[in-house]
Structures are given as structure tokens and as C-alpha cells.
Coordinates of C-alpha atoms in Angstrom, one line a residue:
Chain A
X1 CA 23.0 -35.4 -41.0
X2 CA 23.2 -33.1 -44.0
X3 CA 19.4 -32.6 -43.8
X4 CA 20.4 -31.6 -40.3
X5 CA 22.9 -29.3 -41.2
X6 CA 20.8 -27.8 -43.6
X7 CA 18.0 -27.4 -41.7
X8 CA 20.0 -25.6 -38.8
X9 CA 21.4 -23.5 -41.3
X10 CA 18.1 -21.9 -42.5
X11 CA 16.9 -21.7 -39.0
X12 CA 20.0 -19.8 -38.4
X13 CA 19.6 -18.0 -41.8
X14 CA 15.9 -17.2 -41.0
X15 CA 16.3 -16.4 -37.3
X16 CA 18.9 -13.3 -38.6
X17 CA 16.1 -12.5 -41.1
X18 CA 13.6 -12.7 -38.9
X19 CA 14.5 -9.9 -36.6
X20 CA 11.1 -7.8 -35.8
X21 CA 10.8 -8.4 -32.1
X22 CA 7.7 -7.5 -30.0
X23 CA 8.6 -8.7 -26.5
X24 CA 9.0 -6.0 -23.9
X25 CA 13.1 -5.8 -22.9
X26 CA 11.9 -5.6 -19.5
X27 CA 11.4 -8.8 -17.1
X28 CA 7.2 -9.0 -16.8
X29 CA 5.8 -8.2 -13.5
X30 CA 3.6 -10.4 -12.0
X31 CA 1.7 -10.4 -8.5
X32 CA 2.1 -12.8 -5.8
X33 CA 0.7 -13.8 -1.9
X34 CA 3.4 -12.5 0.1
X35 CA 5.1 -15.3 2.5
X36 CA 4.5 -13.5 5.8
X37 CA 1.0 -11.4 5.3
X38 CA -1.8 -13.1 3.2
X39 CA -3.4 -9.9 2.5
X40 CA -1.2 -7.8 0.7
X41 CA 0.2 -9.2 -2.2
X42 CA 3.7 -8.2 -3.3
X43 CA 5.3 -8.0 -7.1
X44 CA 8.0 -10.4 -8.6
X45 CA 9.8 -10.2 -12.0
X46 CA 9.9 -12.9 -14.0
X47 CA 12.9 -13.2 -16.6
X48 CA 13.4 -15.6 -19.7
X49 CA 16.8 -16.4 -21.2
X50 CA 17.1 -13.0 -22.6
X51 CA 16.0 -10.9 -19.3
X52 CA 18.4 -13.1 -17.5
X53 CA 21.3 -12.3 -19.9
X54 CA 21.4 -15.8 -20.0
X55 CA 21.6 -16.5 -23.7
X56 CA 22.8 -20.1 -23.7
X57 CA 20.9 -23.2 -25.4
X58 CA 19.0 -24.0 -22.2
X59 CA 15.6 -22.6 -21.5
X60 CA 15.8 -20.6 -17.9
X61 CA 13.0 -18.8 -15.8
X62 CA 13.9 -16.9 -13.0
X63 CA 11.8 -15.0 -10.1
X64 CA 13.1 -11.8 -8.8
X65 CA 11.8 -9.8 -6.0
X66 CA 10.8 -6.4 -7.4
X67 CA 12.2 -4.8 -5.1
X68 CA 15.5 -5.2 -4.3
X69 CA 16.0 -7.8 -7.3
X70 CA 17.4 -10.3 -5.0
X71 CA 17.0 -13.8 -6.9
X72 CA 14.0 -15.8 -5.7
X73 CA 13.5 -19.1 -7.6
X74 CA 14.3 -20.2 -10.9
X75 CA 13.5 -23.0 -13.1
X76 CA 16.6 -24.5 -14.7
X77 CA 15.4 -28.3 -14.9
X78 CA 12.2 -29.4 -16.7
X79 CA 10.2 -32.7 -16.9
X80 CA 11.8 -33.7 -19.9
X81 CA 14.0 -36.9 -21.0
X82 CA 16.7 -34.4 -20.6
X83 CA 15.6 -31.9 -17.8
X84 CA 16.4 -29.0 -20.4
X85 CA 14.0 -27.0 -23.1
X86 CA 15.5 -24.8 -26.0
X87 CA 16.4 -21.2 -25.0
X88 CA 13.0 -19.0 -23.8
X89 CA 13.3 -15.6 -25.7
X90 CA 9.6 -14.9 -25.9
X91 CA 8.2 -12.6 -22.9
X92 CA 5.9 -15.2 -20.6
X93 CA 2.0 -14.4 -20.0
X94 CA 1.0 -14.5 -16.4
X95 CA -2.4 -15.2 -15.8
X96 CA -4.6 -14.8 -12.8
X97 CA -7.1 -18.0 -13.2
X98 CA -9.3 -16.8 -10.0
X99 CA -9.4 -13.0 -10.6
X100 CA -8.5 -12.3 -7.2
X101 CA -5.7 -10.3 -7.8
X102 CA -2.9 -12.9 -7.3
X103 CA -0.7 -14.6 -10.3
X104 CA -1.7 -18.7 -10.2
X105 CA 0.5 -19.4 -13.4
X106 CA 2.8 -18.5 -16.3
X107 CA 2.8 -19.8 -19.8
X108 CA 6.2 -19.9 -21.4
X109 CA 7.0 -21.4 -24.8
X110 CA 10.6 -22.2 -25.6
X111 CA 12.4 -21.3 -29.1
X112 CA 11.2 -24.7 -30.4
X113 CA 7.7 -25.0 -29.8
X114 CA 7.4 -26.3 -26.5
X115 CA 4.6 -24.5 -24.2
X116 CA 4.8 -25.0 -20.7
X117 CA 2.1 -23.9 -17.9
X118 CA 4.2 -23.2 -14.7
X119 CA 1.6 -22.7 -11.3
X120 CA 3.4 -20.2 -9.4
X121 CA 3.7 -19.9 -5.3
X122 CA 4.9 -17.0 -3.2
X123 CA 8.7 -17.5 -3.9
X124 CA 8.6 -20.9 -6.4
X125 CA 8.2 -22.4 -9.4
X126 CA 5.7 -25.0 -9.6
X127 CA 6.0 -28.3 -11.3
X128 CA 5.9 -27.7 -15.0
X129 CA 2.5 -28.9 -17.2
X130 CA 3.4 -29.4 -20.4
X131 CA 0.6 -27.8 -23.0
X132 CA 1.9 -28.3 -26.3
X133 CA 4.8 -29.5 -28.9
X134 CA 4.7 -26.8 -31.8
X135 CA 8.0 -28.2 -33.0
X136 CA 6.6 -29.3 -36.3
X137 CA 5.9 -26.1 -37.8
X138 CA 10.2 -26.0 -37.3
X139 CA 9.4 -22.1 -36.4
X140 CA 11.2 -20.1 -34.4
X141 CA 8.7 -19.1 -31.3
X142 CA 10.8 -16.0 -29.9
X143 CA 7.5 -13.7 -30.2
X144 CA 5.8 -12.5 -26.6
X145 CA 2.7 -15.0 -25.9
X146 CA -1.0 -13.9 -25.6
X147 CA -4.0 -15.3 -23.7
X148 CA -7.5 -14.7 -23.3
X149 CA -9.9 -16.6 -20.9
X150 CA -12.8 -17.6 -23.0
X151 CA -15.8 -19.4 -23.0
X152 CA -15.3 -22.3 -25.8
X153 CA -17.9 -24.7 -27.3
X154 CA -15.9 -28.6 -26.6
X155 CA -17.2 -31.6 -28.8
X156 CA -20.7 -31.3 -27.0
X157 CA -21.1 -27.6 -27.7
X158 CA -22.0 -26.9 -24.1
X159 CA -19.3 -23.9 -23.7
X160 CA -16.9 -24.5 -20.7
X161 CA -13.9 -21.9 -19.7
X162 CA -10.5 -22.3 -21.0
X163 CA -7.3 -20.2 -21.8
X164 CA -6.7 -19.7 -25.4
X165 CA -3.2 -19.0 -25.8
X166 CA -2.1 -16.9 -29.1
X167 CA 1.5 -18.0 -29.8
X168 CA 3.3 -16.5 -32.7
X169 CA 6.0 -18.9 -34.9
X170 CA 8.2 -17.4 -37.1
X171 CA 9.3 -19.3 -41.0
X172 CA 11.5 -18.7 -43.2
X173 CA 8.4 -18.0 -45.9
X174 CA 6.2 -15.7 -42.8
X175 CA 4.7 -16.3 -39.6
X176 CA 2.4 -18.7 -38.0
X177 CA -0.1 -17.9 -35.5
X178 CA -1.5 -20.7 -34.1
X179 CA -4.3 -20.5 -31.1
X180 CA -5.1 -23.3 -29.1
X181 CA -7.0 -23.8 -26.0
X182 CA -5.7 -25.1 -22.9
X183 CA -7.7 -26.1 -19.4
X184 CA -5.4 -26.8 -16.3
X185 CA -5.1 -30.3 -15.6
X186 CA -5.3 -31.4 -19.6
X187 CA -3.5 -34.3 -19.1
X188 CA -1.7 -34.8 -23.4
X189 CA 0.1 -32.3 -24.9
X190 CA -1.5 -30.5 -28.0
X191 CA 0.1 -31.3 -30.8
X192 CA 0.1 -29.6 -34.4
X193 CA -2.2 -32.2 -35.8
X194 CA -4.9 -31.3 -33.1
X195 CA -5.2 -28.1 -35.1
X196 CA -6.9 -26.8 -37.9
X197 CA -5.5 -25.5 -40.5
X198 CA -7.3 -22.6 -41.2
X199 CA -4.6 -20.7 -44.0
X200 CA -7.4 -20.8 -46.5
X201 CA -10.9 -20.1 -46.5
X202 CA -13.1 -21.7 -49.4
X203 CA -15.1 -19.6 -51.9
X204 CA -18.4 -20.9 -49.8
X205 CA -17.6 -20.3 -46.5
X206 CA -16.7 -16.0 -47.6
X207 CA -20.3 -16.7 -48.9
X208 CA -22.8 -18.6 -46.6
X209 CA -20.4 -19.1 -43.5
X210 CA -18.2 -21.5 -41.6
X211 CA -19.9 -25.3 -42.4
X212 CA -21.4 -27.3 -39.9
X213 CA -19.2 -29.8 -40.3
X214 CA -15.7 -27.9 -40.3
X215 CA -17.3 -25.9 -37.3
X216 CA -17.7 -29.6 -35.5
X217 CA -14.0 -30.4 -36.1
X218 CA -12.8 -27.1 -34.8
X219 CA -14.9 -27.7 -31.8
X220 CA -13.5 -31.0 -31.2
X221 CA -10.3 -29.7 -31.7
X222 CA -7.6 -28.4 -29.8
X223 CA -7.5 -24.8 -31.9
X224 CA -6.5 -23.6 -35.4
X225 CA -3.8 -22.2 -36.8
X226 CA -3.1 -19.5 -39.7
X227 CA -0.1 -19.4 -42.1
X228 CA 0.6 -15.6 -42.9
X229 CA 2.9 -15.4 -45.4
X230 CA 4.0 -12.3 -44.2
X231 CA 5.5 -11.1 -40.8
X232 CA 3.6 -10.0 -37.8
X233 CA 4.2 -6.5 -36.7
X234 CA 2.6 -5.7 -33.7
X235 CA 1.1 -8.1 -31.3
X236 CA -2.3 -9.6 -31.6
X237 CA -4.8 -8.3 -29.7
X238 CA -8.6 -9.6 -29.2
X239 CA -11.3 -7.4 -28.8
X240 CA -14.8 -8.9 -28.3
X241 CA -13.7 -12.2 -29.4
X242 CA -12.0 -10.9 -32.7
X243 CA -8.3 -11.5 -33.2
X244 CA -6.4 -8.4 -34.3
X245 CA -3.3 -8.1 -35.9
X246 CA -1.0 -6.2 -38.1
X247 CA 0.8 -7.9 -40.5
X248 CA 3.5 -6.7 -43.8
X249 CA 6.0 -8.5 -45.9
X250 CA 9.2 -9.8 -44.7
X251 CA 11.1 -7.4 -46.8
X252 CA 9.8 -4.9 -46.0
X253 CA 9.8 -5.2 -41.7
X254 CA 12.7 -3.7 -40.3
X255 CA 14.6 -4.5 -37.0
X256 CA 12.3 -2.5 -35.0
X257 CA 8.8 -3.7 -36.3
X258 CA 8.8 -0.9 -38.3
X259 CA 7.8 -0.8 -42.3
X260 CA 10.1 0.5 -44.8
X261 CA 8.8 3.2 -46.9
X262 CA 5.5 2.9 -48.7
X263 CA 5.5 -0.5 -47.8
X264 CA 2.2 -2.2 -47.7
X265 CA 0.8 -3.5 -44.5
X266 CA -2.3 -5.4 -43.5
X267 CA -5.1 -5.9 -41.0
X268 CA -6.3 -9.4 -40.1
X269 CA -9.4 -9.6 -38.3
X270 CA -10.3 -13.0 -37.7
X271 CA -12.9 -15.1 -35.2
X272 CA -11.7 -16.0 -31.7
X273 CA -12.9 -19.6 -32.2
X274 CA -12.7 -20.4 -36.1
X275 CA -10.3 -18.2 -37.4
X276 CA -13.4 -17.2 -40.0
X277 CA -14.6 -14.0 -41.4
X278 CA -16.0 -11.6 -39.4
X279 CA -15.7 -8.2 -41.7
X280 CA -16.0 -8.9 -45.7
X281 CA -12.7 -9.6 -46.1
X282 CA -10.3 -11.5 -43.1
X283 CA -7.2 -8.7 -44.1
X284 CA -7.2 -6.2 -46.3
X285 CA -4.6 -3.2 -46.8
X286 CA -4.3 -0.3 -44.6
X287 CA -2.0 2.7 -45.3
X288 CA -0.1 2.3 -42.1
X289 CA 2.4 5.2 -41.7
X290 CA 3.5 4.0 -38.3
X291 CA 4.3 1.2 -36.4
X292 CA 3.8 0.3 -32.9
X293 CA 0.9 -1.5 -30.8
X294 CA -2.8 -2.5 -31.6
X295 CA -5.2 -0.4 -29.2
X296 CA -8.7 -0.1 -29.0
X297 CA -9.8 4.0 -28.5
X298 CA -12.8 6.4 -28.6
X299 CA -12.3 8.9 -31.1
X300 CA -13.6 12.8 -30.7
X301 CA -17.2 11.7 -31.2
X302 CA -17.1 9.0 -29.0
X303 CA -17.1 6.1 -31.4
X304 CA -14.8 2.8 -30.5
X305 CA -11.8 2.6 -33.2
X306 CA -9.0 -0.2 -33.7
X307 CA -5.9 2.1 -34.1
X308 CA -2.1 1.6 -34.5
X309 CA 0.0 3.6 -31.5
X310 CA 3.2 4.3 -30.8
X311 CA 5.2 7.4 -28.7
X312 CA 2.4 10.0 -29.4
X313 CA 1.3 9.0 -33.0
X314 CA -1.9 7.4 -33.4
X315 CA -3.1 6.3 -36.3
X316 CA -7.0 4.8 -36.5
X317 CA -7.4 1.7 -38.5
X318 CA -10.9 0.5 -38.2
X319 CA -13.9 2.2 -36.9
X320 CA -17.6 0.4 -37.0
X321 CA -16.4 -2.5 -35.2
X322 CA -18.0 -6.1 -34.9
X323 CA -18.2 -8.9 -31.9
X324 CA -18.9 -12.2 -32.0
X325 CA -22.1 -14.0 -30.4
X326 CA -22.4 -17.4 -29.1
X327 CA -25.8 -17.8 -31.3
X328 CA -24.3 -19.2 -34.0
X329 CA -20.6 -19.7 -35.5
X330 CA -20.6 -16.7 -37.4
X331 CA -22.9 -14.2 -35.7
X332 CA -21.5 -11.2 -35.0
X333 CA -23.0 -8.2 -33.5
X334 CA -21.9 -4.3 -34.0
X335 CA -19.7 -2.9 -31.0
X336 CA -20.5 0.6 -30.1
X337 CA -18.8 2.5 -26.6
X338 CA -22.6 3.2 -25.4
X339 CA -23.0 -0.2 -24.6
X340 CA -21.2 0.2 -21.9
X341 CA -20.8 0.0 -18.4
X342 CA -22.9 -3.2 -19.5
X343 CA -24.6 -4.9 -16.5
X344 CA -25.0 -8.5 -15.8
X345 CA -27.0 -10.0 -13.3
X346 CA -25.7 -12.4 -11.8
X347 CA -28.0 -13.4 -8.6
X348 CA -30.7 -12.2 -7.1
X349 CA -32.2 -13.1 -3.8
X350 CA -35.2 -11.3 -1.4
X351 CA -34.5 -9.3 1.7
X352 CA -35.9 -10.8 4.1
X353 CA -36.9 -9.4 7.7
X354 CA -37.6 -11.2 10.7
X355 CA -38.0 -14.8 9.4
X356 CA -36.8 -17.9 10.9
Chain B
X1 CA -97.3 -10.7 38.8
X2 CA -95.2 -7.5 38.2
X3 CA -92.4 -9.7 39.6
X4 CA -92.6 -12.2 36.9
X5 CA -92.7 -9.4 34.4
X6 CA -89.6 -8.2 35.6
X7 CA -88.0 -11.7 35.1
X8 CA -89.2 -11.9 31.7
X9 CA -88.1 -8.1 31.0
X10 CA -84.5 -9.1 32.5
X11 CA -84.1 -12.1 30.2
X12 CA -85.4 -10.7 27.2
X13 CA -82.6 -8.0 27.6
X14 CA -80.2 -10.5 28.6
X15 CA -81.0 -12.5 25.4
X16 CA -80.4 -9.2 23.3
X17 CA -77.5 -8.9 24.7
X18 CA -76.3 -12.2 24.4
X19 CA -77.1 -11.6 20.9
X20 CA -75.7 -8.4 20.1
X21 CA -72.3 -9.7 21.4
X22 CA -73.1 -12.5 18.9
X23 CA -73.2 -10.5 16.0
X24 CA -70.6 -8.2 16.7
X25 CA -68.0 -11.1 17.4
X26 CA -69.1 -12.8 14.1
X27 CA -68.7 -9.5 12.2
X28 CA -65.2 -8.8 13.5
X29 CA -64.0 -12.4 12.6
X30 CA -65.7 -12.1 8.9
X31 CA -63.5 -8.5 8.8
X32 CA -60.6 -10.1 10.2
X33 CA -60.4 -13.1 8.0
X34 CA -61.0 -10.7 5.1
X35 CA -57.9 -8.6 6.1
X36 CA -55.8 -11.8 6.9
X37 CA -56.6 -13.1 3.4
X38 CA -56.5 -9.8 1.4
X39 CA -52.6 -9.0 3.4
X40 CA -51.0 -12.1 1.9
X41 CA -52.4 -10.5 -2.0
X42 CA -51.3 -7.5 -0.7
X43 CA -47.6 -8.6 0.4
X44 CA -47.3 -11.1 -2.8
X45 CA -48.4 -7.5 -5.3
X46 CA -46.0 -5.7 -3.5
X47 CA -43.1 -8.1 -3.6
X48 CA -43.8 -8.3 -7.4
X49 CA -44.2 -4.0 -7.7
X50 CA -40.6 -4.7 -5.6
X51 CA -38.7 -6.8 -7.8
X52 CA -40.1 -4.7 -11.2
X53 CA -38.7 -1.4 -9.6
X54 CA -35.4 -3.6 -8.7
X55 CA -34.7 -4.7 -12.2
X56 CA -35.4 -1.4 -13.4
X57 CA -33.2 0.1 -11.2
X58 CA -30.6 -2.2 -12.7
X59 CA -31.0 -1.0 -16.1
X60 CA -30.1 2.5 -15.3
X61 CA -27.0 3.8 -14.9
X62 CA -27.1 5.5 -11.4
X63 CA -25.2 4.0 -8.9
X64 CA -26.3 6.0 -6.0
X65 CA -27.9 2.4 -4.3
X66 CA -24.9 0.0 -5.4
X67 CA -22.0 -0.9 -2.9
X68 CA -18.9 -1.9 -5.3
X69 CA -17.6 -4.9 -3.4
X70 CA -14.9 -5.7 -5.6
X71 CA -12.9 -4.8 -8.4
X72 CA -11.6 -7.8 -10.6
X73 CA -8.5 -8.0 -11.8
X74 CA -9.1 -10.1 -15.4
X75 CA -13.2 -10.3 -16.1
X76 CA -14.7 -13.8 -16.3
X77 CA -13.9 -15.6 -19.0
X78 CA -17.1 -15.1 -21.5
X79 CA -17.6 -16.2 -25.6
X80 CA -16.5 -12.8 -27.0
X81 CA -13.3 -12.6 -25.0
X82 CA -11.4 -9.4 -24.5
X83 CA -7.6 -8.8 -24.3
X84 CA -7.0 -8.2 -20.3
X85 CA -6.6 -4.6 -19.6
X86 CA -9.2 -3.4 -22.5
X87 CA -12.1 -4.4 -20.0
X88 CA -12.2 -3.5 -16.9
X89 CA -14.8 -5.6 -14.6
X90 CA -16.4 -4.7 -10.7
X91 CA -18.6 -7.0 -8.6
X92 CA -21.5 -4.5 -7.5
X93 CA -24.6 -5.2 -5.2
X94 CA -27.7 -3.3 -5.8
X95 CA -30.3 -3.1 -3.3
X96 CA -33.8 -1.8 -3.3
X97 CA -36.8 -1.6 -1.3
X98 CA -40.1 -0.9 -1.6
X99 CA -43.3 0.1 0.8
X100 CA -47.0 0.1 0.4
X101 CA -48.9 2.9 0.7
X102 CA -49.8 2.7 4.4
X103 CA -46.4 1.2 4.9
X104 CA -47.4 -2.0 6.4
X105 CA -46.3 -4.0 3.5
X106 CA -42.4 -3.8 3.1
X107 CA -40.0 -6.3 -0.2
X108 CA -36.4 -5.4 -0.4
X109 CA -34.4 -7.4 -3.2
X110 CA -31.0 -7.4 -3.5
X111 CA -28.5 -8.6 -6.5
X112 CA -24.8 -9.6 -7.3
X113 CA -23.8 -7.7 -10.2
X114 CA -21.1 -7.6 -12.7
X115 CA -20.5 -4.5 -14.2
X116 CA -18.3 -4.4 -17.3
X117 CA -16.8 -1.0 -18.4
X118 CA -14.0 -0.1 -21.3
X119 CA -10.8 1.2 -20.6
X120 CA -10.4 3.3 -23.0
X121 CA -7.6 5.7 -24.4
X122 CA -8.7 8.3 -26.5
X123 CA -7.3 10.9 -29.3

């Protein structure tokens, strides 16, 4: 009981440290088939506990119509022993599974840990999947959620399509960022232990790469996960299968993400996959004078640079920058903007004329 | 007598001709199978010359051929994953044909494309 008590208390003590906050105030939009035309989709908002103005103990999602607003579903009652999850303050990730346009899902995590996958319809909520139980880390998981659609080795190493999901926890001692893949129809939760802990990297992997074996066990795994010991200040971004993200000392992160002054901040870079090197060093420090939102621009001559913006002010923190090939765990190739438009060819066939 | 020499001049042209039409016929076969088995080279060499200029074609950047069927809204999923928005992905399908010289040979290839293009802001 006293463990308890104590416990809440620094999760309430943390929580009031811990105030950066990334998600967007506003609800997230989010396409949908419309009920009476099949062609033209129409737009839905979808708010959490905080959107709602809802701010009780009991995680909430609601649909709106965009709009007149006009309430269309919302999902109060969850598969669980107790048909209710912990609050949901972090902003939900729709994702479009077909590319056709139309929303098929939304990811939510509640305060605790617990990620949901939610199919969505034209005006309802479909049964909830649950994805994972983060609840060990005992962080606070109020940061918005991110998610790529990859191509990831499994235990074989033949690569197969899944969403890795990017989910930020917040300790008392710094933030967590954990990554872990999902596929729809997984049919166990992920749990913590499914994940490697990839905080440290040894002295021989900075110098010859990640190890076959630790490679095998990631593979096999359900993800990794990365203890910070600092807070996250903008969100994480991935840009040819590099992880991006800002990071500074609690102390010194103020209410708005912001840094106070001449505070030091840093710049992860880290592999989509392993969580390993991909630059020299996986952070270093960068003189970052402003605060605000990870974006990937050409600069005057052309070149691709990783740069902090935010209202007008950019500032560039990376130019020269890498991506990741499937030929082996740790190649990388350079990135440069004339590589693209990059063609692929996908099928070819021959025209033929008066055959039968 | 002159009769019978008349017979035997009749049938000595009628042999010749019997034989000229001979020849001839068995030249124009021999030139006709020649043609039939030189036009299937011909179509397989131009069908290859078809489907270099095609993939050519594909490396450049001109899209003066290409119908864009569709834009994507995410990419497909691939190894070095990109944040949505950052990439920006369209279905294309590039067509080209070629002729022979005398334009009795004809190839036409055709492909599904992805094309893959930054969005970028700049500064």
C-alpha cells in the first residue's frame, strides 16, 4: 500500500515535471468512405481525453464529423476485465494500411502503456486489437504516437511489411522511446520483455557493427527500446529508415518544448531496425537556438538538411545525410536530393496487337 | 513427216514450259521460306531493340509518354522507411513503341511504375 502510495506520488510528482508536450491541441483529422457515396471520401476528427475536454481517469475516443462537429461514434468501453483504459492524452496516428486514400485504423496508447489498434468504419469504431502492455516501464505515455510502414527482417530474415510504431514514455529520470513492430491480426500483446534494450551500445559494436547474434535477437524480437536520460523535445521523425530526434535535459525543457538559455541539446540519429549507429556517434550536441519540429529541407544549393523549425526560424542541424540498406544490418548509403524522383519498376508486360 | 515435226516441236515447248513454271515455283518458295524464317529474327531483334529503348526511356526523367494513374496517399512500406508526408509516391505507366525500318515489324512494352519524389520545404 505504501509502495503504492509512493509510487503514485512520483508519477504525480513526475507528471507536473514532465510538462514538454508535443501533441497538436487540435483533434487529428482523418479520412473516411462516406456512408451514402463510395467515391468521395469525407473527413472526421478524432479526439482523445484531452480534445474531448474529457479529463477523467477513463480513456475516451470520440469521432466527429468535420463538418458540423456533430458527435459520430465514440469508444468509451474497451476489451478489458474492466471495459476501461487509463486516460488517452497522447494525439492518435491514423494510418491508411491500403494507400487508397481512406483511414483503415488508429493507434492509441493510453497514459499507462496500453496501445490499442482500433479499424475504423465510415461512422464507428471497430473492435479494439490490443498491441502492447508498456506498463512496466511505469512511464507516463502522454506524448503524440508515430508510425512508419516498413519492410522488417522476422526470425527468417525474409523481410515482410509491418507498422513500426514510435511511442514516447516519460520517467521520472528521462524519456523512453521504445519502437516496436506491429502486423494486424498479431494475435499476443507485445510486452516490454519482447524488446531490446538497446540504452547502451558496446565499445565493439561503435567499432565493427551490430553482432550477428544481437542482430538475430532483434530480428526475432518484437522491437527495441532506448533509455534517454534526458527529455524529448520535438517529435521523432524517420527519414530513410533513420530515427530522428531532439533531445535536452530535464532541467533545462520548459513548458513549451522549449530550452532554457544556453542549454545543451542533442541529436539522436539512430537505425530504424536496431537502434545502432548510423553517423560516428548515435547523438552528439548541437547548438540549438530554437525549438520546434524535426524537418527534412533543401538548402540554397540544393543539398537535403535535417533542420529544427518553428514559426519562420529555421535552424539546419545536419547536412550529408545517410540511409539505411537492407544489404546488411549496418549499411547505410549517402542521401542526396538528386536521387530523386527515383523510379521503380514494378511490372512490365508486352503490347500486344491482334493476338488471340 | 512435217506433221510429226510439229508434234515433236509442240511438246518440246510444252516440256519447257512445264519446266520453266517448275523453276520459277521452286524459286519463289525457297524466297518465301527465307522471308518467313528471316521475319520471326526480325520481329524477336526488334522486340529486344523495343524493350532496350523502353527501359531507357524509364531512366530518364521526361514524362512526356507516362499517364500518372494514381497518386498514393502513404508510399509502400519499404526497408528505409520514411515519415508519411516527407515522400510523396505516384503509380505511373510508361509506354513505348518501336518500328522497323520498313515498318512491318512493330513491339510496344508497357510498365507499372512507382515514382517516388521528396516533399520538400526549403530556406
Amino acid at each position: 500500500m505504501l509502495l503504492r502510495l509512493i509510487t503514485y506520488l512520483a508519477l504525480v510528482q513526475s507528471a507536473a515535471a514532465l510538462s514538454c508536450n508535443l501533441n497538436s491541441t487540435e483533434p487529428v483529422v482523418a479520412n473516411v468512405s462516406s456512408v451514402h457515396d463510395s467515391t468521395e471520401p469525407r473527413q472526421v476528427l478524432l479526439s482523445n481525453n484531452v480534445q474531448s475536454a474529457a479529463p477523467g481517469t477513463q480513456g475516451l475516443l470520440q469521432m466527429h464529423s468535420a463538418n458540423n462537429f456533430a458527435l459520430l461514434a465514440q469508444l468509451n468501453q474497451w476489451p478489458t476485465p474492466s471495459e476501461q483504459v487509463a486516460t488517452i492524452n497522447a494525439e492518435p496516428f491514423v494510418i491508411d494500411t491500403n494507400h487508397d486514400g481512406i483511414a483503415d485504423a488508429v493507434y492509441v496508447v493510453d497514459i499507462n502503456g496500453q496501445l490499442w489498434f482500433i479499424p475504423l468504419n465510415a461512422t464507428s469504431f471497430g473492435e479494439p486489437e490490443w498491441v502492447a502492455d508498456l506498463s512496466v516501464t511505469e512511464a507516463v505515455f502522454d506524448q503524440p504516437l508515430q508510425m512508419v510502414q516498413t519492410l522488417s527482417p522476422d526470425h527468417n530474415g525474409i523481410l515482410r511489411k509491418v507498422s513500426m510504431l514510435l511511442v514516447i514514455g516519460k520517467k521520472a529520470d528521462g524519456d523512453i522511446l521504445l519502437a516496436l513492430k506491429h502486423s494486424k491480426g498479431s494475435a499476443e500483446p507485445v510486452m516490454l520483455s519482447q524488446l531490446t534494450d538497446r540504452t547502451a551500445i558496446t565499445a565493439d559494436e561503435v567499432r565493427y557493427g551490430i553482432s550477428e547474434s544481437l542482430w538475430t535477437q532483434i530480428q526475432q524480437g518484437n522491437g527495441w527500446f532506448v533509455n534517454l536520460q534526458q527529455r524529448i523535445t520535438a517529435v521523432p521523425q524517420v527519414y530513410a529508415g533513420v530515427v530522428y530526434v531532439t533531445a535536452a535535459n530535464g532541467s533545462a525543457v520548459q513548458a513549451d518544448c522549449s530550452l532554457a538559455d544556453e542549454a545543451a541539446s542533442q541529436l539522436y540519429a539512430m537505425h530504424l531496425h536496431h537502434a545502432g549507429l548510423i553517423y560516428a556517434q548515435r547523438h552528439w550536441d548541437i547548438s540549438s537556438e530554437t525549438s520546434g519540429s524535426l524537418a527534412l529541407l533543401s538548402n540554397s544549393e540544393g543539398e537535403l538538411e535535417l533542420s529544427l523549425q518553428a514559426e519562420g526560424q529555421v535552424q539546419p542541424l545536419l547536412s550529408e545525410l545517410l540511409a539505411i540498406t537492407d544489404e546488411c544490418a549496418d549499411c547505410v548509403s549517402t542521401l542526396s536530393a538528386d536521387q530523386y524522383p527515383q523510379r521503380i519498376r514494378l511490372a512490365t508486360f508486352q503490347t500486344e496487337q491482334g493476338a488471340h | 513427216m512435217s506433221a510429226m515435226k510439229g508434234v515433236v516441236l509442240i511438246m518440246a515447248l510444252v516440256f519447257l514450259l512445264i519446266m520453266t513454271l517448275l523453276v520459277t515455283a521452286m524459286l519463289l518458295v525457297t524466297q518465301l521460306s527465307h522471308k518467313a524464317a528471316y521475319s520471326g529474327q526480325q520481329q524477336l531483334q526488334i522486340s529486344q531493340q523495343a524493350l532496350q529503348q523502353h527501359l531507357q526511356q524509364m531512366q530518364l526523367p521526361s514524362d512526356s509518354n507516362e499517364d500518372a494513374i494514381e497518386s498514393m496517399s502513404t508510399c509502400p512500406a519499404q526497408y528505409a522507411a520514411w515519415t508519411s508526408d516527407t515522400l510523396r509516391c505516384d503509380l505511373q505507366l510508361l509506354s513505348t513503341e518501336t518500328y522497323s525500318d520498313n515498318r512491318y515489324f512493330y513491339a510496344g512494352y508497357s510498365s507499372l511504375v512507382l515514382q517516388q519524389n521528396l516533399a520538400l520545404g526549403s530556406h
